[in-house]
Coordinates of C-alpha atoms in Angstrom, one line a residue:
M86 CA -23.6 -5.4 -65.9
W87 CA -22.1 -7.6 -63.7
V88 CA -23.5 -5.4 -60.4
Q89 CA -26.4 -5.2 -62.1
D90 CA -27.0 -8.9 -62.3
E91 CA -25.7 -9.1 -59.1
D92 CA -28.6 -6.6 -57.5
A93 CA -31.1 -8.8 -59.1
T94 CA -29.5 -12.5 -58.1
A95 CA -29.7 -10.6 -54.5
A96 CA -33.5 -9.2 -55.0
E97 CA -35.1 -13.0 -55.8
S98 CA -33.0 -14.5 -52.5
D99 CA -34.8 -11.6 -50.9
G100 CA -38.2 -12.7 -52.5
E101 CA -38.0 -16.1 -51.9
S102 CA -36.6 -16.1 -48.5
D103 CA -39.8 -13.6 -47.7
L104 CA -42.5 -16.7 -49.5
F105 CA -40.2 -19.0 -48.1
S106 CA -41.5 -17.4 -44.3
E107 CA -44.6 -16.4 -44.9
D108 CA -45.8 -19.7 -46.6
E109 CA -43.8 -21.2 -43.2
G110 CA -46.2 -18.7 -40.8
D111 CA -49.2 -20.9 -42.9
I112 CA -48.7 -24.3 -41.9
Q113 CA -47.9 -23.4 -38.2
F114 CA -51.3 -21.4 -38.2
E115 CA -53.0 -24.6 -39.7
I116 CA -51.7 -26.8 -37.2
L117 CA -52.4 -24.9 -34.6
E118 CA -56.1 -24.0 -35.6
R119 CA -56.4 -28.0 -36.0
Q120 CA -55.0 -28.5 -32.9
R121 CA -57.2 -26.6 -31.2
D122 CA -60.2 -28.0 -33.0
E123 CA -58.9 -31.4 -31.8
A124 CA -58.9 -29.6 -28.3
N125 CA -61.6 -28.2 -28.2
Q126 CA -63.5 -31.8 -29.9
R127 CA -62.0 -33.8 -27.1
L128 CA -62.9 -31.7 -23.8
S129 CA -66.8 -31.5 -25.4
E130 CA -66.9 -35.7 -25.1
L131 CA -65.2 -35.1 -22.0
E132 CA -67.9 -33.0 -20.9
E133 CA -70.7 -34.6 -22.4
V134 CA -68.7 -38.4 -20.7
S135 CA -69.0 -36.4 -17.3
N136 CA -72.4 -34.9 -17.4
Q137 CA -74.2 -38.8 -18.3
L138 CA -71.9 -39.3 -15.1
L139 CA -72.9 -37.2 -12.7
K140 CA -77.3 -37.9 -13.9
E141 CA -75.7 -42.2 -13.1
I142 CA -74.7 -41.3 -10.4
N143 CA -77.7 -39.0 -9.2
V144 CA -80.3 -42.2 -9.7
L145 CA -78.0 -44.1 -7.9
E146 CA -78.1 -41.6 -5.2
I147 CA -82.1 -41.8 -5.8
Q148 CA -82.3 -45.6 -5.4
F149 CA -79.7 -45.9 -2.3
Q150 CA -82.1 -43.3 -0.3
I151 CA -84.9 -45.5 -1.5
E152 CA -83.3 -48.8 -0.5
R153 CA -82.4 -47.0 2.8
S154 CA -85.9 -46.9 3.6
C155 CA -87.0 -50.1 2.8
R156 CA -84.5 -51.6 5.0
E157 CA -85.5 -48.9 7.4
G158 CA -89.4 -50.4 7.5
A159 CA -88.2 -53.9 7.0
E160 CA -86.5 -53.9 10.6
A161 CA -88.9 -52.4 12.0
L162 CA -91.4 -55.2 10.7
A163 CA -89.0 -57.8 11.7
V164 CA -89.1 -56.0 15.4
K165 CA -92.5 -56.2 15.3
V166 CA -92.9 -59.8 14.3
T167 CA -90.5 -61.1 16.9
K168 CA -92.4 -59.1 19.2
E169 CA -95.5 -61.0 18.1
N170 CA -93.6 -64.2 17.9
K171 CA -92.5 -63.9 21.6
S172 CA -96.1 -63.0 22.8
L173 CA -97.4 -65.9 21.0
K174 CA -95.2 -68.3 22.9
R175 CA -95.7 -66.6 26.0
R176 CA -99.7 -67.2 24.7
S177 CA -98.8 -70.7 24.1
Q178 CA -96.8 -71.6 27.3
M179 CA -99.6 -70.2 29.3
L180 CA -102.3 -72.7 27.0
L181 CA -100.2 -75.7 27.8
P182 CA -101.7 -76.7 31.4
L183 CA -105.1 -76.2 29.9
I184 CA -105.1 -78.8 27.4
A185 CA -106.5 -81.3 29.2
E186 CA -109.6 -79.4 30.3
L187 CA -110.0 -78.1 26.5
P188 CA -113.8 -79.3 24.8
E189 CA -114.2 -82.4 22.4
N190 CA -115.1 -79.9 19.6
L191 CA -111.3 -78.5 19.3
A192 CA -111.9 -78.7 16.2
A193 CA -114.8 -76.8 15.4
V194 CA -113.9 -74.5 17.6
T195 CA -110.3 -73.6 16.6
F196 CA -110.8 -74.0 12.8
D197 CA -114.3 -71.9 12.7
P198 CA -113.3 -68.6 11.2
E199 CA -116.5 -66.7 11.7
T200 CA -116.6 -67.9 15.5
D201 CA -113.3 -67.3 16.7
P202 CA -112.1 -63.6 15.6
T203 CA -108.4 -64.2 16.9
V204 CA -108.0 -66.6 13.8
N205 CA -109.6 -63.8 11.5
D206 CA -106.8 -61.4 12.3
D207 CA -104.1 -63.9 12.4
V208 CA -104.9 -65.0 8.7
V209 CA -105.0 -60.8 7.7
D210 CA -101.7 -60.1 9.5
G211 CA -99.9 -63.0 7.7
G212 CA -101.3 -61.7 4.2
E213 CA -100.1 -58.2 4.4
E214 CA -96.7 -59.9 6.0
T215 CA -96.1 -61.8 2.7
L216 CA -97.1 -58.6 1.2
M217 CA -94.5 -56.3 2.3
L218 CA -91.7 -59.4 2.1
Q219 CA -93.0 -59.7 -2.0
S220 CA -92.7 -56.2 -1.7
Q221 CA -89.1 -56.1 -0.1
A222 CA -87.8 -58.8 -2.2
K223 CA -88.6 -56.9 -5.5
I224 CA -87.2 -54.4 -3.9
R225 CA -84.0 -55.9 -3.3
A226 CA -84.1 -57.6 -6.7
G227 CA -84.3 -54.0 -8.4
T228 CA -81.9 -52.4 -5.5
L229 CA -79.5 -55.5 -6.7
F230 CA -79.6 -54.8 -10.6
N231 CA -79.4 -51.0 -10.1
L232 CA -75.9 -51.5 -8.0
H233 CA -74.6 -54.0 -11.2
V234 CA -75.9 -50.9 -13.1
C235 CA -73.6 -48.6 -11.2
V236 CA -70.7 -51.2 -10.8
C237 CA -70.4 -51.4 -15.0
V238 CA -71.2 -48.3 -15.7
Y239 CA -67.5 -46.9 -12.3
V240 CA -66.1 -49.0 -14.8
Y241 CA -67.3 -47.7 -17.6
V242 CA -66.3 -44.1 -16.5
C243 CA -62.8 -45.4 -14.9
K244 CA -61.9 -46.9 -18.6
A245 CA -62.7 -43.5 -20.1
V246 CA -61.0 -41.5 -17.5
C247 CA -57.6 -43.7 -18.3
L248 CA -58.2 -43.6 -22.3
I249 CA -59.0 -39.3 -21.6
T250 CA -55.8 -39.7 -19.9
D251 CA -53.9 -41.3 -22.3
I252 CA -55.3 -39.5 -25.2
L253 CA -53.7 -36.1 -22.9
S254 CA -50.5 -38.3 -23.1
Q255 CA -50.3 -38.7 -26.6
L256 CA -51.9 -35.3 -27.4
A257 CA -48.3 -33.6 -25.4
R258 CA -46.2 -35.9 -26.9
E259 CA -47.4 -34.5 -30.4
V260 CA -47.5 -31.4 -29.7
E261 CA -43.8 -31.8 -28.4
E262 CA -42.5 -33.6 -32.1
K263 CA -44.7 -30.9 -33.7
E264 CA -42.9 -27.9 -32.1
A265 CA -39.7 -30.4 -32.6
I266 CA -40.6 -30.7 -36.9
L267 CA -41.0 -27.2 -36.9
R268 CA -38.1 -26.2 -35.1
Q269 CA -36.0 -28.8 -37.6
M270 CA -37.9 -27.1 -40.4
S271 CA -36.8 -23.3 -39.0
K272 CA -33.5 -24.7 -38.7
Q273 CA -32.9 -26.9 -42.3
N274 CA -34.9 -23.4 -44.0
K275 CA -32.0 -21.7 -42.1
T276 CA -29.6 -23.4 -43.7
M277 CA -31.3 -23.4 -47.1
N278 CA -31.4 -19.8 -46.8
K279 CA -27.5 -19.9 -46.0
I280 CA -27.0 -22.6 -48.6
K281 CA -28.6 -20.5 -51.2
R282 CA -26.4 -17.6 -50.3
V283 CA -22.8 -19.7 -50.2
S284 CA -24.0 -20.8 -54.2
Q285 CA -25.0 -17.1 -55.1
L286 CA -21.0 -16.0 -53.9
V287 CA -19.8 -19.5 -54.9
T288 CA -20.9 -18.6 -59.0
E289 CA -20.0 -14.7 -58.0
E290 CA -16.3 -16.3 -57.5
F291 CA -16.1 -18.8 -60.0
T292 CA -17.4 -16.1 -62.8
E293 CA -14.3 -13.5 -61.4
M294 CA -12.6 -16.5 -61.3
S295 CA -12.7 -17.5 -65.3
Q296 CA -12.3 -13.3 -66.0
R297 CA -9.0 -13.9 -64.4
L298 CA -8.0 -16.8 -66.4
E299 CA -8.8 -15.5 -69.3
L300 CA -7.1 -12.4 -68.5
E301 CA -4.0 -14.5 -67.3
E302 CA -4.3 -17.0 -70.9
G303 CA -3.8 -13.2 -72.7
L304 CA -0.8 -12.5 -70.6
R305 CA 0.9 -15.3 -70.4
Q306 CA 0.5 -15.4 -74.3
Q307 CA 2.3 -11.7 -74.9
A308 CA 4.7 -12.6 -72.2
E309 CA 5.7 -16.0 -74.0
V310 CA 6.0 -13.9 -77.5
F311 CA 8.0 -11.2 -75.2
A312 CA 10.1 -13.7 -73.5
H313 CA 11.3 -14.8 -77.9
Q314 CA 12.1 -11.9 -78.4
A315 CA 14.1 -11.5 -75.6
V316 CA 15.9 -15.3 -75.8
E317 CA 16.7 -14.3 -79.4
N318 CA 17.9 -10.6 -78.4
G319 CA 20.1 -12.0 -75.0
Q320 CA 21.7 -14.7 -77.8
S321 CA 22.6 -12.1 -80.0
T322 CA 24.4 -9.9 -76.5
A323 CA 25.5 -12.7 -74.9
Q324 CA 28.2 -13.0 -76.9
I325 CA 28.7 -9.3 -76.9
Q326 CA 29.3 -9.2 -73.1
S327 CA 31.2 -12.1 -72.8
S328 CA 34.6 -11.2 -72.6
D329 CA 33.2 -8.2 -70.7
T330 CA 32.0 -10.5 -67.7
G331 CA 35.2 -11.9 -67.5
L332 CA 36.9 -9.2 -66.4
R333 CA 33.8 -8.3 -63.8
L334 CA 34.6 -11.7 -61.9
Q335 CA 38.5 -11.3 -61.8
Q336 CA 38.0 -8.2 -60.3
A337 CA 35.4 -9.6 -57.9
L338 CA 38.1 -12.0 -57.0
E339 CA 41.1 -9.8 -56.7
Q340 CA 38.0 -7.9 -53.6
I341 CA 37.0 -10.8 -52.0
S342 CA 41.0 -11.5 -51.4
N343 CA 41.2 -8.4 -50.0
I344 CA 37.9 -8.1 -48.5
S345 CA 40.1 -11.6 -46.4
T346 CA 43.2 -10.1 -45.4
A347 CA 41.1 -7.1 -43.9
L348 CA 39.3 -9.3 -42.1
S349 CA 41.8 -11.4 -40.5
D350 CA 43.9 -8.2 -39.3
I351 CA 40.8 -7.3 -37.8
Q352 CA 40.3 -10.4 -36.0
C353 CA 44.1 -10.4 -34.6
Y354 CA 43.5 -6.5 -33.2
Y355 CA 40.5 -7.0 -31.4
Q356 CA 41.9 -10.7 -30.2
A357 CA 45.4 -7.4 -28.9
Q358 CA 42.1 -5.2 -27.4
Q359 CA 41.0 -8.7 -25.7
S360 CA 43.6 -9.1 -23.7
Q361 CA 44.7 -6.0 -23.0
S362 CA 41.6 -5.8 -21.6
A363 CA 42.1 -9.1 -19.6
A364 CA 45.4 -7.4 -18.4
E365 CA 44.1 -4.3 -17.5
Q366 CA 41.9 -5.6 -15.6
S367 CA 43.8 -7.7 -13.5
S368 CA 45.3 -4.6 -12.5
I369 CA 42.5 -3.3 -11.6
L370 CA 41.4 -6.2 -9.3
S371 CA 45.1 -5.3 -7.9
E372 CA 44.6 -1.7 -7.2
L373 CA 41.1 -2.5 -5.5
Q374 CA 43.0 -4.6 -3.3
N375 CA 45.6 -2.0 -2.6
L376 CA 42.6 0.5 -1.7
R377 CA 41.3 -2.0 0.9
E378 CA 44.5 -2.4 2.3
Q379 CA 44.5 1.7 2.7
L380 CA 41.0 1.7 3.6
E381 CA 42.0 -0.8 6.9
K382 CA 44.9 1.3 7.3
S383 CA 42.6 4.6 7.5
E384 CA 40.4 2.8 9.5
A385 CA 43.3 1.9 12.0
E386 CA 44.5 5.7 12.0
K387 CA 41.2 6.5 12.4
T388 CA 41.0 4.3 15.7
A389 CA 43.9 5.8 17.1
L390 CA 42.9 9.3 16.4
E391 CA 39.5 8.5 18.6
T392 CA 42.0 7.7 21.1
Q393 CA 43.9 10.8 21.2
L394 CA 40.7 12.8 20.8
S395 CA 39.3 11.1 23.7
E396 CA 42.1 11.6 25.7
A397 CA 42.7 15.4 24.7
N398 CA 38.9 15.4 25.5
N399 CA 39.8 14.9 29.4
T400 CA 43.0 17.0 29.6
A401 CA 39.8 19.6 28.2
M402 CA 37.9 18.7 31.1
Q403 CA 41.0 19.3 33.8
L404 CA 41.1 22.1 32.0
Q405 CA 37.9 24.3 32.4
E406 CA 37.9 23.0 36.1
E407 CA 41.3 24.7 36.6
G408 CA 40.1 27.8 35.2
S409 CA 36.7 27.6 36.9
K410 CA 38.9 28.1 39.6
H411 CA 40.9 31.2 38.4
G412 CA 38.4 32.8 37.4
S413 CA 37.1 34.4 40.0
V414 CA 39.5 37.0 40.2
V415 CA 39.3 38.1 36.3
T416 CA 36.7 40.9 35.3
A417 CA 34.3 41.0 33.0
E418 CA 36.4 43.9 30.9
G419 CA 39.4 41.9 30.6
G420 CA 37.4 38.3 29.7
S421 CA 35.6 39.9 27.2
K422 CA 38.4 41.6 25.1
Q423 CA 40.5 37.9 25.6
L424 CA 37.1 35.9 24.5
D425 CA 37.0 38.4 21.1
L426 CA 41.1 37.5 20.5
D427 CA 40.8 33.8 21.3
A428 CA 38.2 33.8 18.7
K429 CA 39.4 35.5 15.8
A430 CA 42.5 33.8 17.2
E431 CA 40.8 30.9 16.1
E432 CA 39.2 31.6 12.4
T433 CA 43.2 32.3 11.4
L434 CA 44.5 28.9 13.2
K435 CA 42.1 27.4 11.1
K436 CA 42.8 29.3 7.5
D437 CA 46.6 28.3 8.6
T438 CA 45.6 24.7 8.8
T439 CA 43.7 24.7 5.8
D440 CA 47.2 26.4 4.5
E441 CA 48.9 24.0 5.6
Q442 CA 46.9 20.9 4.4
T443 CA 47.0 22.3 0.4
E444 CA 50.6 23.2 0.6
G445 CA 52.1 20.3 -1.2
S446 CA 49.7 20.6 -3.9
T447 CA 49.0 24.4 -4.7
P448 CA 52.3 26.9 -4.3
S449 CA 52.2 29.3 -1.7
P450 CA 50.0 33.0 -1.5
P451 CA 51.8 36.3 -1.7
P452 CA 52.4 37.9 1.8
P453 CA 49.4 39.7 3.0
P454 CA 49.2 43.9 2.9
P455 CA 51.0 45.3 6.4
P456 CA 48.1 46.0 8.8
P457 CA 47.2 49.2 9.9
P458 CA 48.1 50.4 12.9
P459 CA 46.1 49.6 16.0
P460 CA 44.3 52.0 18.2
P461 CA 45.0 53.1 21.3
P462 CA 43.9 50.8 23.7
P463 CA 41.7 52.2 26.2
P464 CA 41.8 53.4 29.6
P465 CA 42.1 51.6 32.6
S466 CA 39.5 51.9 34.8
S467 CA 40.4 52.7 38.7
T468 CA 38.1 50.4 40.3
K469 CA 40.2 47.6 39.0
P470 CA 42.1 45.2 41.6
A471 CA 45.5 45.3 41.4
P472 CA 46.1 41.4 41.3
F473 CA 44.2 41.1 37.9
S474 CA 46.7 41.2 35.7
E475 CA 49.0 38.9 37.9
M476 CA 46.0 36.0 37.3
K477 CA 45.4 36.7 33.7
A478 CA 49.5 36.0 32.9
K479 CA 49.4 33.1 34.9
A480 CA 45.9 31.4 33.4
V481 CA 47.6 32.3 29.9
D482 CA 51.0 30.3 30.5
E483 CA 49.3 27.2 31.9
M484 CA 47.5 27.2 29.1
M485 CA 50.4 27.4 26.6
E486 CA 52.3 25.0 28.4
R487 CA 49.5 22.6 28.0
I488 CA 49.3 23.2 23.9
K489 CA 53.0 23.3 23.9
K490 CA 53.2 19.6 26.0
G491 CA 50.8 18.0 23.0
I492 CA 47.5 19.9 22.9
I493 CA 46.9 20.3 18.7
L494 CA 44.1 22.5 17.4
R495 CA 42.1 21.0 15.3
P496 CA 39.3 23.1 12.6
I497 CA 36.1 23.6 14.2
K498 CA 32.6 25.1 12.6
K499 CA 32.0 29.0 13.8
V500 CA 31.3 29.3 17.5
E501 CA 28.0 30.8 18.3
D502 CA 28.2 33.5 21.0
D503 CA 24.7 32.2 23.0
D504 CA 25.2 31.6 26.7
S505 CA 23.1 28.3 26.9
S506 CA 25.7 26.5 24.2
W507 CA 27.8 25.7 26.9
K508 CA 25.2 24.5 28.9
D509 CA 25.6 21.2 27.0
Q510 CA 28.4 18.4 28.1
K511 CA 28.7 16.5 24.7
C512 CA 29.4 19.8 23.2
E513 CA 31.7 20.8 25.7
N514 CA 34.6 17.3 25.8
R515 CA 34.3 17.9 21.7
K516 CA 35.7 21.5 21.4
S517 CA 39.8 22.2 21.3
A518 CA 41.6 24.6 24.1
V519 CA 41.4 27.3 22.6
L520 CA 37.7 27.1 23.3
E521 CA 38.2 26.0 26.5
L522 CA 39.7 28.8 27.7
K523 CA 36.8 30.6 25.9
G524 CA 34.9 28.6 28.4
M525 CA 36.5 30.0 31.4
L526 CA 36.4 33.3 30.7
D527 CA 33.1 32.9 29.6
N528 CA 32.4 31.7 33.2
M529 CA 34.3 34.5 34.8
K530 CA 32.2 36.7 32.7
R531 CA 29.1 35.4 34.0
Q532 CA 30.0 36.2 38.1
H533 CA 30.7 39.1 37.6
F534 CA 28.0 40.0 34.9
R535 CA 26.4 42.9 36.6
R536 CA 30.6 44.8 36.4
M537 CA 30.8 43.9 32.6
P538 CA 30.6 47.1 30.7
S539 CA 28.9 46.3 27.2
R540 CA 30.8 44.3 23.9
K541 CA 29.8 46.5 21.6
G542 CA 33.2 49.3 22.2
V543 CA 35.4 46.3 23.3
G544 CA 35.3 44.6 20.0
R545 CA 35.4 47.5 18.0
N546 CA 38.7 48.3 20.1
V547 CA 40.4 45.3 18.9
G548 CA 42.6 45.4 15.8
E549 CA 43.8 43.4 13.3
A550 CA 47.8 43.8 14.5
E551 CA 47.4 42.3 18.0
L552 CA 45.7 39.0 16.3
L553 CA 48.7 38.6 14.2
L554 CA 51.1 39.1 17.0
V555 CA 49.1 36.3 19.5
L556 CA 49.6 33.9 16.1
Q557 CA 53.2 34.7 16.0
R558 CA 53.9 33.9 19.2
R559 CA 52.1 31.0 19.4
R560 CA 53.4 29.5 15.8
K561 CA 57.1 30.3 17.3
V562 CA 56.3 28.3 20.7
M563 CA 54.7 25.7 18.4
G564 CA 57.7 25.8 16.3
E565 CA 60.6 25.3 19.8
Y566 CA 59.0 22.3 20.5
Q567 CA 58.1 20.6 17.2
D568 CA 59.8 20.1 14.4
P569 CA 58.1 20.6 10.7
S570 CA 57.7 17.2 10.1
S571 CA 56.1 16.5 12.7
I572 CA 53.6 19.5 12.1
Q573 CA 52.8 18.1 8.7
T574 CA 52.1 14.4 10.6
Q575 CA 49.5 16.4 13.2
V576 CA 47.7 18.1 10.7
A577 CA 47.5 15.1 8.4
Q578 CA 45.9 12.9 11.5
S579 CA 43.8 15.9 13.0
V580 CA 41.6 16.3 9.6
P581 CA 40.6 12.4 10.0
A582 CA 39.7 12.6 13.5
A583 CA 37.8 15.8 12.9
G584 CA 35.8 13.9 10.8
G585 CA 33.9 11.6 13.6
A586 CA 33.0 15.5 15.4
P587 CA 30.3 17.4 14.2
W588 CA 32.6 19.6 12.3
A589 CA 33.4 16.7 9.9
G590 CA 32.2 19.1 6.8
E591 CA 34.8 21.2 6.9
S592 CA 37.7 18.6 6.0
S593 CA 36.8 17.9 2.8
S594 CA 39.9 18.7 1.4
A595 CA 42.0 16.2 3.5
P596 CA 44.4 14.0 1.0
V597 CA 43.8 10.7 2.0
L598 CA 39.7 12.0 0.6
R599 CA 41.2 13.2 -2.5
R600 CA 42.6 10.2 -3.0
L601 CA 40.1 7.9 -2.8
K602 CA 38.4 10.2 -4.7
Q603 CA 40.4 10.1 -7.8
N604 CA 41.2 6.3 -7.6
R605 CA 37.5 5.9 -7.5
E606 CA 37.1 8.3 -10.9
K607 CA 39.5 6.1 -12.5
R608 CA 38.6 2.6 -11.4
D609 CA 35.2 3.9 -12.9
S610 CA 36.8 5.4 -16.1
R611 CA 38.6 1.6 -16.6
I612 CA 35.4 -0.1 -15.5
R613 CA 33.5 2.1 -18.4
A614 CA 36.7 1.4 -21.5
S615 CA 36.4 -2.3 -20.8
A616 CA 32.2 -2.5 -20.8
L617 CA 32.9 -0.4 -24.2
I618 CA 35.0 -2.3 -25.7
I619 CA 33.0 -5.7 -24.8
S620 CA 29.8 -4.3 -26.2
Q621 CA 31.8 -3.7 -29.7
E622 CA 33.6 -7.2 -29.2
S623 CA 29.9 -8.3 -29.4

């Protein structure tokens, strides 16, 4: 029912709005038709007035032409009269000396029109002139009247034009006013439609609210009845439950006291943790200062080692020069053999240095198995000169003496066998003493390149036993002139010095660097723990 009523009201409002819009359209159409009729009437009146003005203007033009022709004729007559007057004056002046000779009966002679033809002519001419003057006077009077009439008509026309302009302006104003009125009417109609819709919505809401009120009143009555019943039941049960509530209150108070004690304990614990964290932070700061001091010391040691490295490079240059002097006697075969021996010796020295660095932290590995027996050496060539062995022995002895005096072997990367790698002077300055000896032997090999046999056979015949013998001899020589404590310090110093060279990547297991890494890890762990404690407290 409620939906049907809403549909009916909506249909009625739509029908009323349609009727109202149709009435507005009819009214506007009638108003426009009236305005059109009035404008047509005024236009017809203006056309009539304009036609009358045109006719009067044509009449005035005709009169003007007549007046102009009359004026021209009057001017011509005036010219003739002046000419005749001049001729008469001349004649009279000519007749003045003949006055004494005039006859006695002059009056009879002069006043006889029949006998005197000249007099008759003059009289005739005078009558015509008077007639012309009268006609001119009449024409002038008529023209003056016509001019007066034209002036009056012109004034009337001007007034009519002014009235027409005023009427047109009034029409424009009235049209604007009507348009404004129509706009206001349309706005008012729209507002009325809105008001109707709002009124319909208000009526609908009012009906809904009235229904809700009725429902609420019914529910309220039921709630009041239920409340009375609940109160009656509550009074009976309150007496029974009063004893139980007392016990519950006592239990709740005991729980509150326990909770307060636990909270106080927790606060004390967190305060102790805060004090501990402050102490740890102070210890961390002191450790950081110690680490900074250690870093400064390590930098100073690094500078000292760099100076030692530069001195070693200078000595290496001197060794290269001396080796180039003595290398002209060494043959290609012995040079290639010594080169392979030195390369393998360097690799074993690398392993020894790394083992010495890790001796403090890891136990020594078991001894290696015994090496296989060395292969028989190749037979010496008959073409070798006699002093070759002596020169070779001298060069090796000089090199070993220089090593004993203070040259320290450092770990290096794997050396390439290309001939072009020894052309760069910077690379030669950074190599150790063993590599300098290898360069000397390579230079000797280049000088005797034509005599050098293939390197494959020589490399295969070299055994591990010879390498072990060379290493044992060098270790004995180093042990005679250096204490074990000084050897360890030199090895520890060689590691940071190698960090500045291109083979610094192999010295990552240095004790200083490991110690720094451990300190950093400890510091990071402490900072994380303090951050967690602070976040938990907040």
